[in-house]
XYZ file of C-alpha atoms in Angstrom:
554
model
C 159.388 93.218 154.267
C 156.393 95.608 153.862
C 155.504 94.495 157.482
C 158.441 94.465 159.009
C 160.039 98.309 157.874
C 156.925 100.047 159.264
C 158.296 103.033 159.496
C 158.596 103.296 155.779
C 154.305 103.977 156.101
C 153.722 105.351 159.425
C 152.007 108.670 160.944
C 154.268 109.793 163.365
C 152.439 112.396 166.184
C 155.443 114.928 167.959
C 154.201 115.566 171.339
C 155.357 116.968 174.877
C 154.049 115.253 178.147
C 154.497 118.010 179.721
C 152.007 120.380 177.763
C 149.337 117.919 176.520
C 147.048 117.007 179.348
C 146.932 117.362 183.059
C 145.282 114.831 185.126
C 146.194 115.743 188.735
C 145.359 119.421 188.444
C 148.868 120.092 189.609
C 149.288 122.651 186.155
C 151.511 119.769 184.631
C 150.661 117.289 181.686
C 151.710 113.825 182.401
C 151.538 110.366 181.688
C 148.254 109.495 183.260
C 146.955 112.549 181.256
C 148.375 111.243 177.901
C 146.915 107.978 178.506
C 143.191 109.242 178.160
C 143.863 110.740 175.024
C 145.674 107.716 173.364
C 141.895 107.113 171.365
C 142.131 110.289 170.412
C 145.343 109.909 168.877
C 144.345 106.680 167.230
C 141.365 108.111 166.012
C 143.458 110.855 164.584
C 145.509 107.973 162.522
C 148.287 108.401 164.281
C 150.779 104.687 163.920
C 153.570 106.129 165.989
C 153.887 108.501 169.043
C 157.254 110.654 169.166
C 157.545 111.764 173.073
C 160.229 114.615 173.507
C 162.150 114.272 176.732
C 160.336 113.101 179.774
C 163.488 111.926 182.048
C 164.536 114.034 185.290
C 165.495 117.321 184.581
C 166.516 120.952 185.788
C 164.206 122.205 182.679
C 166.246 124.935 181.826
C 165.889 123.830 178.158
C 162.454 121.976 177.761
C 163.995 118.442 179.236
C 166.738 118.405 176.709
C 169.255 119.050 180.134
C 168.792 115.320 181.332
C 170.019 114.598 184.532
C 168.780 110.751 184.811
C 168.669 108.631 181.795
C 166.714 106.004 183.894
C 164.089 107.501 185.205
C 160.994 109.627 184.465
C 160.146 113.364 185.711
C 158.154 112.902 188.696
C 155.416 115.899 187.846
C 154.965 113.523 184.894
C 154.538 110.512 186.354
C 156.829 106.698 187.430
C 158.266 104.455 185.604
C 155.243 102.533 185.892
C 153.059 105.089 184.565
C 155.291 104.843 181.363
C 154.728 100.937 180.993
C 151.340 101.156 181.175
C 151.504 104.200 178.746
C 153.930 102.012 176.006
C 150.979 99.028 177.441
C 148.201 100.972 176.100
C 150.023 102.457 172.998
C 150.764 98.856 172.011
C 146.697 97.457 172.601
C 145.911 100.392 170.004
C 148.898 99.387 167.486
C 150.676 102.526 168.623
C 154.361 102.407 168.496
C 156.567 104.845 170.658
C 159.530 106.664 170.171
C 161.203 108.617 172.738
C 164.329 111.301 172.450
C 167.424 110.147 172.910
C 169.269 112.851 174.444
C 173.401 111.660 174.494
C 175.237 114.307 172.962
C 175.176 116.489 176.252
C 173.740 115.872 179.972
C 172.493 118.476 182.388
C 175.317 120.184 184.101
C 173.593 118.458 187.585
C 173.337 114.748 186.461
C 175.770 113.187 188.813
C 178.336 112.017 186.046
C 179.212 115.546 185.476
C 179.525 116.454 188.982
C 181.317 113.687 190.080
C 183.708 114.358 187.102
C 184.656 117.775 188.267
C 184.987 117.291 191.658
C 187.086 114.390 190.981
C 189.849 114.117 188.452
C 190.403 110.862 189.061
C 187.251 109.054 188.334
C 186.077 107.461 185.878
C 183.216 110.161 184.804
C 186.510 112.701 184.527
C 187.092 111.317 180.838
C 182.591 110.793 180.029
C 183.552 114.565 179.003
C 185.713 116.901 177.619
C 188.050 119.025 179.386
C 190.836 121.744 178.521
C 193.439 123.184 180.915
C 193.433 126.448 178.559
C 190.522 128.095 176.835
C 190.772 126.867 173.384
C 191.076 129.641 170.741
C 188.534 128.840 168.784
C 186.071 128.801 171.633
C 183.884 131.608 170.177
C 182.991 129.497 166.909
C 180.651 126.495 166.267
C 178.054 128.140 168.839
C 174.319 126.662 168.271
C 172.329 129.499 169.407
C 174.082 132.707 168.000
C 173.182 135.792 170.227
C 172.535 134.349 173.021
C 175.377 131.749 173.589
C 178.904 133.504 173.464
C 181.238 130.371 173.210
C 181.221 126.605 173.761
C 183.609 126.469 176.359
C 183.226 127.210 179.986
C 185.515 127.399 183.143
C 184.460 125.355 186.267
C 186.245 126.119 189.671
C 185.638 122.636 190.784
C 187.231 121.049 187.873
C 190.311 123.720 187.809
C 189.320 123.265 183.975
C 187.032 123.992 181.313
C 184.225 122.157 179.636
C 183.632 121.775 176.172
C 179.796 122.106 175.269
C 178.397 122.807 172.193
C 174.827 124.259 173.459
C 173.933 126.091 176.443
C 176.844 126.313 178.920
C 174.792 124.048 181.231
C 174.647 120.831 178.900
C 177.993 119.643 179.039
C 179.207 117.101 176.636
C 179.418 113.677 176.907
C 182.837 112.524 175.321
C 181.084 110.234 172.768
C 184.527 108.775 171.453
C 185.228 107.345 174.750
C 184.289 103.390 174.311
C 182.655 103.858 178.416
C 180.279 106.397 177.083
C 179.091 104.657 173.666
C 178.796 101.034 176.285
C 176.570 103.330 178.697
C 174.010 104.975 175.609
C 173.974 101.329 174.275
C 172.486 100.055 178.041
C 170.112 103.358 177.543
C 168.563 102.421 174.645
C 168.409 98.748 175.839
C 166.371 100.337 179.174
C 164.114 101.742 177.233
C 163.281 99.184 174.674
C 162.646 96.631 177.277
C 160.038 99.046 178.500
C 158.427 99.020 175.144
C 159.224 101.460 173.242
C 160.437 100.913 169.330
C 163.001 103.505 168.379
C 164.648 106.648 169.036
C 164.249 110.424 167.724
C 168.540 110.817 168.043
C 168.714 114.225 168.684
C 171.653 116.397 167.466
C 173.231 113.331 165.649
C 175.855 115.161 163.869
C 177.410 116.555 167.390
C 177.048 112.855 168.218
C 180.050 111.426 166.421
C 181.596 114.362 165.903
C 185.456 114.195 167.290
C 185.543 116.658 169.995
C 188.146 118.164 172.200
C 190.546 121.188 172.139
C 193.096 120.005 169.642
C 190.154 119.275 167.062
C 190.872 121.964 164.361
C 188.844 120.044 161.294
C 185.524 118.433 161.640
C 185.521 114.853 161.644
C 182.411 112.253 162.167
C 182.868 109.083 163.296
C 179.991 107.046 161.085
C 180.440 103.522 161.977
C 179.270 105.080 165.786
C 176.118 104.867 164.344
C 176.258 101.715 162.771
C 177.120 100.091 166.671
C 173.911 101.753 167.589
C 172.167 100.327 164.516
C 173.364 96.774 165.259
C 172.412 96.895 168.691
C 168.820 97.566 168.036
C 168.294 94.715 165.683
C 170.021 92.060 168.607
C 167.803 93.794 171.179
C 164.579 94.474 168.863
C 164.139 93.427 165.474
C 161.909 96.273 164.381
C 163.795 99.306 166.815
C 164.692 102.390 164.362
C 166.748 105.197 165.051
C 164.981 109.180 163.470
C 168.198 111.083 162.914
C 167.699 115.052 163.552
C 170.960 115.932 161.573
C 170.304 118.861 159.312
C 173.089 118.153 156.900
C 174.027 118.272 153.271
C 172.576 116.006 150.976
C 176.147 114.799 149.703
C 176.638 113.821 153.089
C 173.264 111.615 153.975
C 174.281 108.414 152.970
C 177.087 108.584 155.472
C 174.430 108.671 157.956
C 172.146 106.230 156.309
C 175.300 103.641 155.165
C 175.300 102.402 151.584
C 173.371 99.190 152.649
C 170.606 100.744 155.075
C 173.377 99.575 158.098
C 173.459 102.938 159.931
C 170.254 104.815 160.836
C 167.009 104.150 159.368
C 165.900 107.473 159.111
C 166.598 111.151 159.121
C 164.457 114.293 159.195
C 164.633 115.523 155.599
C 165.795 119.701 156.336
C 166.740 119.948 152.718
C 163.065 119.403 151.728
C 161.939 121.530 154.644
C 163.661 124.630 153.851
C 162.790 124.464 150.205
C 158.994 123.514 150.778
C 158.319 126.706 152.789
C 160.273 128.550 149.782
C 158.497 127.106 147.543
C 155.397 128.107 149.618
C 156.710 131.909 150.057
C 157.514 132.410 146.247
C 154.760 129.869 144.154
C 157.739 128.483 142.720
C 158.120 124.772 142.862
C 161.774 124.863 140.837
C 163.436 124.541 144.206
C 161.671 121.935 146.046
C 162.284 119.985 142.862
C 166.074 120.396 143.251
C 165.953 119.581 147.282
C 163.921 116.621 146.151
C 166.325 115.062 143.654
C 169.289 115.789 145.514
C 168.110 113.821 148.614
C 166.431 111.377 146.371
C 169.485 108.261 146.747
C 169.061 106.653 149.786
C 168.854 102.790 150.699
C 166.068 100.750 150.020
C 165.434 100.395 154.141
C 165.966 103.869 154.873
C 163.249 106.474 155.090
C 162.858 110.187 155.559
C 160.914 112.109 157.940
C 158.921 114.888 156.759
C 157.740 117.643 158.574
C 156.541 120.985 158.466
C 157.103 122.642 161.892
C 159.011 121.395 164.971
C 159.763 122.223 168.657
C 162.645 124.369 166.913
C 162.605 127.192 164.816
C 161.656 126.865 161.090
C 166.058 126.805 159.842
C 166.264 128.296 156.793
C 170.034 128.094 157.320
C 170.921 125.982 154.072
C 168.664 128.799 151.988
C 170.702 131.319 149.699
C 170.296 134.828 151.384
C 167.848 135.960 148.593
C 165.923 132.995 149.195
C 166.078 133.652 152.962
C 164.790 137.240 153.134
C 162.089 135.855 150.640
C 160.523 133.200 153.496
C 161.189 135.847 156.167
C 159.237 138.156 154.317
C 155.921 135.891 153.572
C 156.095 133.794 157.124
C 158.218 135.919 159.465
C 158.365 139.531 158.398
C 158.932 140.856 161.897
C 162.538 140.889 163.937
C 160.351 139.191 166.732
C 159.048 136.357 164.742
C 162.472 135.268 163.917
C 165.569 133.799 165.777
C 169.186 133.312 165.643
C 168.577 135.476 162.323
C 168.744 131.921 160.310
C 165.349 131.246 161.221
C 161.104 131.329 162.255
C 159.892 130.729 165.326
C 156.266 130.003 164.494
C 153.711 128.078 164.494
C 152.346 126.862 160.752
C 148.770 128.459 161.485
C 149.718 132.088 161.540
C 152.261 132.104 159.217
C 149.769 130.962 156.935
C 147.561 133.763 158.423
C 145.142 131.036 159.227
C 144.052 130.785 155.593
C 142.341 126.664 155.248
C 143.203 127.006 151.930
C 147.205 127.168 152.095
C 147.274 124.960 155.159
C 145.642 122.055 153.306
C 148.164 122.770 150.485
C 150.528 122.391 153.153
C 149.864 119.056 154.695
C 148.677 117.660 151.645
C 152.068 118.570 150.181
C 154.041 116.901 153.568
C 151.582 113.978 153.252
C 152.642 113.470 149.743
C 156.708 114.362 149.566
C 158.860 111.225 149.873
C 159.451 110.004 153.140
C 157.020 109.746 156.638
C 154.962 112.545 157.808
C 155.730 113.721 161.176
C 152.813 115.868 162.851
C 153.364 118.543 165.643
C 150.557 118.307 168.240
C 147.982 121.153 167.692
C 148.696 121.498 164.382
C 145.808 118.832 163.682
C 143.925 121.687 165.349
C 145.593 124.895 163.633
C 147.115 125.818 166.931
C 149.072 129.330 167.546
C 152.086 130.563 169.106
C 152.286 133.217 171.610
C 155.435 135.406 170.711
C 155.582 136.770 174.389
C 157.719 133.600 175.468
C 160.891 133.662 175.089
C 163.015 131.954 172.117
C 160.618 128.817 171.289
C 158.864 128.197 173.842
C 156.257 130.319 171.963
C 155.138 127.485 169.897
C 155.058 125.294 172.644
C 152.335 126.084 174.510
C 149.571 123.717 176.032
C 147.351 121.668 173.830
C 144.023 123.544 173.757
C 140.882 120.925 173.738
C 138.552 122.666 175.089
C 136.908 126.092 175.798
C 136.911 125.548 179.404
C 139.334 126.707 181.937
C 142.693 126.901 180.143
C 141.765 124.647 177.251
C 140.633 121.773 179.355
C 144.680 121.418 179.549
C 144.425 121.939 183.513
C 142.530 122.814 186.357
C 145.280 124.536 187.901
C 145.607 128.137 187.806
C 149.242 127.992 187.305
C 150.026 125.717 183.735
C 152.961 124.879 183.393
C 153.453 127.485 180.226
C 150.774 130.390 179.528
C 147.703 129.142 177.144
C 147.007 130.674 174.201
C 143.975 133.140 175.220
C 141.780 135.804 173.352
C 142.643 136.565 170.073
C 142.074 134.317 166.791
C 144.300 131.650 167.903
C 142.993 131.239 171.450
C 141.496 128.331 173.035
C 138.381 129.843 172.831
C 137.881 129.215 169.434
C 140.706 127.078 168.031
C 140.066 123.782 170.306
C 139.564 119.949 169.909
C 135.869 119.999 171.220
C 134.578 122.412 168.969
C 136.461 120.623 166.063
C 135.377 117.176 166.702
C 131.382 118.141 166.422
C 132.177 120.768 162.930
C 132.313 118.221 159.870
C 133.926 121.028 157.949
C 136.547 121.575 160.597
C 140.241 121.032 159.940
C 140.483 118.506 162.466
C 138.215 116.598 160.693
C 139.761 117.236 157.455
C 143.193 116.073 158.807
C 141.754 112.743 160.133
C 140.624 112.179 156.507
C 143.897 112.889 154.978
C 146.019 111.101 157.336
C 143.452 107.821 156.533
C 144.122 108.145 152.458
C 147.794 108.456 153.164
C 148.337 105.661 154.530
C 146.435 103.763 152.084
C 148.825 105.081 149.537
C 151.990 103.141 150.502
C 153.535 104.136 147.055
C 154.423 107.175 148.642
C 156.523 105.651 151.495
C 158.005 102.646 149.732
C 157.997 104.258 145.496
C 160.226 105.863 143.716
C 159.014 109.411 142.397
C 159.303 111.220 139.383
C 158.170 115.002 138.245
C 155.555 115.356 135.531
C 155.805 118.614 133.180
C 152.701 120.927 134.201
C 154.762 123.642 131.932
C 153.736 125.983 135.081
C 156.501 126.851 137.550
C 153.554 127.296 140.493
C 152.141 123.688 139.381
C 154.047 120.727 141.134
C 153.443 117.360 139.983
C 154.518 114.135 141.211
C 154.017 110.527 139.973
C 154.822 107.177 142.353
C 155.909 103.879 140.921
C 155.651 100.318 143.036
C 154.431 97.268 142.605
C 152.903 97.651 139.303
C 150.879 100.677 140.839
C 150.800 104.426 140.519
C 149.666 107.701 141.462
C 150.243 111.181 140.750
C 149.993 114.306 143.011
C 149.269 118.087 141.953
C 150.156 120.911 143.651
C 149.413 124.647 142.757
C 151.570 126.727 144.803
C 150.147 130.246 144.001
C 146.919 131.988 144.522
C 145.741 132.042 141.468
C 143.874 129.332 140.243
C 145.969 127.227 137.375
C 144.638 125.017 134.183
C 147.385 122.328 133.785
C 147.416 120.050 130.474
C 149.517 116.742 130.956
C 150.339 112.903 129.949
C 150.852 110.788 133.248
C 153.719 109.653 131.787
C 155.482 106.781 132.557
C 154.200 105.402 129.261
C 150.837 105.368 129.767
C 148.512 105.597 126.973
C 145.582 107.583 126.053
C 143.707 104.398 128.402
C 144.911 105.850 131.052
C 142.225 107.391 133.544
C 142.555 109.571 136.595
C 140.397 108.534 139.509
C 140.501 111.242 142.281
C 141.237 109.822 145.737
C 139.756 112.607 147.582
C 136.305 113.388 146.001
C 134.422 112.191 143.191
C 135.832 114.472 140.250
C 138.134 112.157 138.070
C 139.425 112.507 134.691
C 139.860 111.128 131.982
C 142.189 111.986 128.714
C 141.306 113.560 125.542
C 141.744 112.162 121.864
C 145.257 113.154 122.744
C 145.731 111.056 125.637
C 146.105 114.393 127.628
C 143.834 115.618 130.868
C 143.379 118.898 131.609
C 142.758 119.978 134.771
C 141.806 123.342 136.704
C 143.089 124.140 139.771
C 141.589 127.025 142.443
C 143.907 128.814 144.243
C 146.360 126.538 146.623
C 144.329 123.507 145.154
C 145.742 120.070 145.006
C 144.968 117.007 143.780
C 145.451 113.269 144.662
C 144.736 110.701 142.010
C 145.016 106.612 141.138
C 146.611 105.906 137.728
C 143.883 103.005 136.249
C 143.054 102.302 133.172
C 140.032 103.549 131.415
C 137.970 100.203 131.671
C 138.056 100.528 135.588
C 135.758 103.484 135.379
C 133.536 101.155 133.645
C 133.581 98.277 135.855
C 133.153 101.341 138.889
C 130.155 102.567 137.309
C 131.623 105.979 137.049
C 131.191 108.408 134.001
């Protein structure tokens, strides 16, 4: 089984075609362009490749307005040029998932315009319609402030449209059995192209019940188990990443008691409380997120993440909490959106200090669940708070100090590069990274290598141990008769911890470090003590004192 759930130990790497490379100097990435970087991205330790949405599209919200399920963007590429891509990803042991886009379309993909010019075809019912503006139309909107309600009138249609984002992404009627037939045939597409699973976005909205009569919310689970099903007749490994930022009481619903609905979700719970934990040096919280989303099937996984394409949601913080994160990552009105979240990249809200992003990804490396990395991030990327919304921390991949980043040759790219300034190509690039040994690049290739050669973390189950120090965070991993324990110091001070592994481990019990050479080893008391710097963590292998013997090391 360890083979075949693979996604219980992968690297998943978050990227845009669009803005990673350009090979046909046409100020465009695309797939010929993410091809010569696919050593790169093994080299970085990348198992899995997580493309956001390359199909045709009017762009008026990064791709996610899909107007052709079938096909690929033609600035990015053909069809072709995405076999070859899945071709080459599979050569390298690179899995791919793509987004999978079906709670909306585009309000110009030909089922939606065929449905309101025609009330009698078939496409008429693929969405959801309403003679009368609903009264409720003003609540449930996504993007507070600058989308007023989720219903629209359309001359053609005599009618209006129910959507629940931007009044050009319509939504697809996903109750009617058409619909659910037709995102079956476009996963089915796509996995005989090669790729292995889908990012679902929006899942909740999904199988949601939806129409103008709905007055309580109500999900339709087993949805996702057809999905689920599906996969495993078409491909035996296929996985579906849930994005549903939901209560924890609420997961297994998505997950099924048995593992039978999706195999993973993005763990927002965790999220929220890690950067709170971050902003206050109090790990109390995380602790609580962690234990609460702790029950889940054997098969099922979480995805763990710091930043996204989205803003940083603090949505399911308390308001104290909130205005605490605000403060330390987001202190200005402009840095912030919706007013329930950030819309930055991880590098400056850290203020670019190595020490707190290490802490950072050794923390997301370490959590329960998958680590999911945003492209540039390997790099320390930064955002450029100009754009509008979040397109700021979407900007091109920067890996070079040539001519916009070595990104393009074109004097128009496709989104401004990050120039001048501490954050700018100049000096935060992929080049210059590759030839520093002290670099975070290179540091980030080196903890992405140890992680996964600690599968306890993906496939154990985790328990705290006391550091009787609210900034101290540590975490122990059971399976297969093996262990290992993680420590965290979330302030910047440094910290002197005093501990048992626990467990029920005796005074035998040694430390060895996983990272450098400094191990421990207990005192007549069976405790270690150990002292932490500022934002210092630890990774160590639970052995037993007669392996540093037969290792030579004292």
């Amino acid at each position: 089984m360890i083979n075949d759930l693979w996604y219980k130990n992968a690297v998943i790497y978050c990227l845009s075609v669009s803005t990673y490379l350009d090979s046909d100097g046409d100020g465009i990435g695309d797939f010929q362009g993410l091809m010569s970087r696919l050593d790169y991205l093994q080299g970085l330790g990348a198992t899995a490749i997580w493309l956001m949405p390359f199909q045709p599209s009017p762009g008026r919200d990064d791709g996610y307005d899909i107007a052709d399920y079938y096909g690929v963007n033609p600035p990015f590429g053909t069809l072709g040029d995405f076999v070859e891509f899945t071709q080459g990803c599979r050569q390298r042991g690179l899995r791919v998932l793509i987004d999978l886009v079906v709670n909306h379309t585009s309000d110009q993909h030909p089922w939606f315009q065929e449905a309101r010019r025609d009330p009698k075809s078939k496409y008429r019912d693929w969405y959801v319609w309403s003679k009368k503006k609903p009264k409720n139309a003003a609540s449930g909107v996504v993007f507070p402030g600058v989308q007023k309600s989720t219903w629209t009138y359309d001359e053609a249609a005599q009618a209006y449209y129910f959507h629940r984002f931007y009044d050009f992404q319509p939504d697809l009627n996903t109750a009617n059995p058409e619909v659910q037939a037709e995102i079956l045939k476009i996963m089915g597409f796509w996995l005989q192209l090669g790729v292995s699973g889908f990012r679902m976005d929006a899942v909740p909205f999904v199988i949601a019940a939806k129409g103008a009569g709905v007055t309580k919310p109500k999900e339709d689970y087993e949805m996702l188990r057809s999905f689920s099903q599906f996969l495993g007749w078409r491909e035996g490994d296929a996985i579906i990443l849930g994005e549903a930022n939901v209560l924890p009481d609420t997961d297994m619903h998505y997950f099924g008691s048995a593992g039978e609905r999706i195999q993973m979700m993005f763990n927002f719970e965790v999220n929220q409380h890690l950067f709170l934990a971050l902003a206050t040096s109090d790990s109390r919280p995380l602790k609580k997120a962690m234990q609460e989303t702790k029950r889940r099937p054997a098969t099922a996984q979480w995805g763990l993440f710091l930043r996204n394409h989205d803003e940083l949601d603090l949505g399911r913080l308390q308001e104290g909490q909130r205005k605490a994160v605000f403060a330390a990552f987001g202190p200005d009105p402009d840095m912030q959106l919706y007013g329930r979240g950030i819309r930055r990249r991880l590098a400056p809200m850290l203020e670019g200090d190595r020490r707190r992003l290490e802490l950072a990804y050794s923390l997301m490396m370490t959590l329960p669940g998958t680590p999911v990395i945003r492209y540039g991030d390997e790099i320390g990327m930064g955002d450029n708070l100009k754009l509008p919304e979040r397109n700021c921390a979407r900007t091109p991949m920067q890996w070079s100090n040539e001519q916009n980043a070595g990104f393009t040759t074109s004097d128009k790219p496709v989104m401004p590069l990050i120039s001048n300034g501490p954050y700018g190509f100049e000096h935060v690039n992929v080049a210059a990274q590759r030839r520093d040994p002290d670099s975070l690049l290179d540091w980030m290739e080196r903890i992405i290598r140890m992680r996964k050669e600690v599968p306890e973390i993906g496939w154990g189950d985790f328990s705290f141990v006391s550091a009787r120090a609210t900034e101290v965070l540590i975490m122990r991993y059971e399976w297969r008769n093996s262990s290992v324990l993680f420590i965290h110091n979330l302030s910047g001070l440094p910290r002197e911890v005093s501990f048992s592994p626990g467990a029920g481990q005796q005074e035998s019990c040694a430390l060895i470090n996983l990272l450098s050479n400094d191990h421990s080893k207990p005192n007549e008391a069976g405790k270690h003590r150990i002292l932490l710097e500022p934002y210092g963590y630890r990774w160590f292998r639970v052995c037993g004192l007669d392996y540093l013997l037969e290792q030579g090391i004292h």
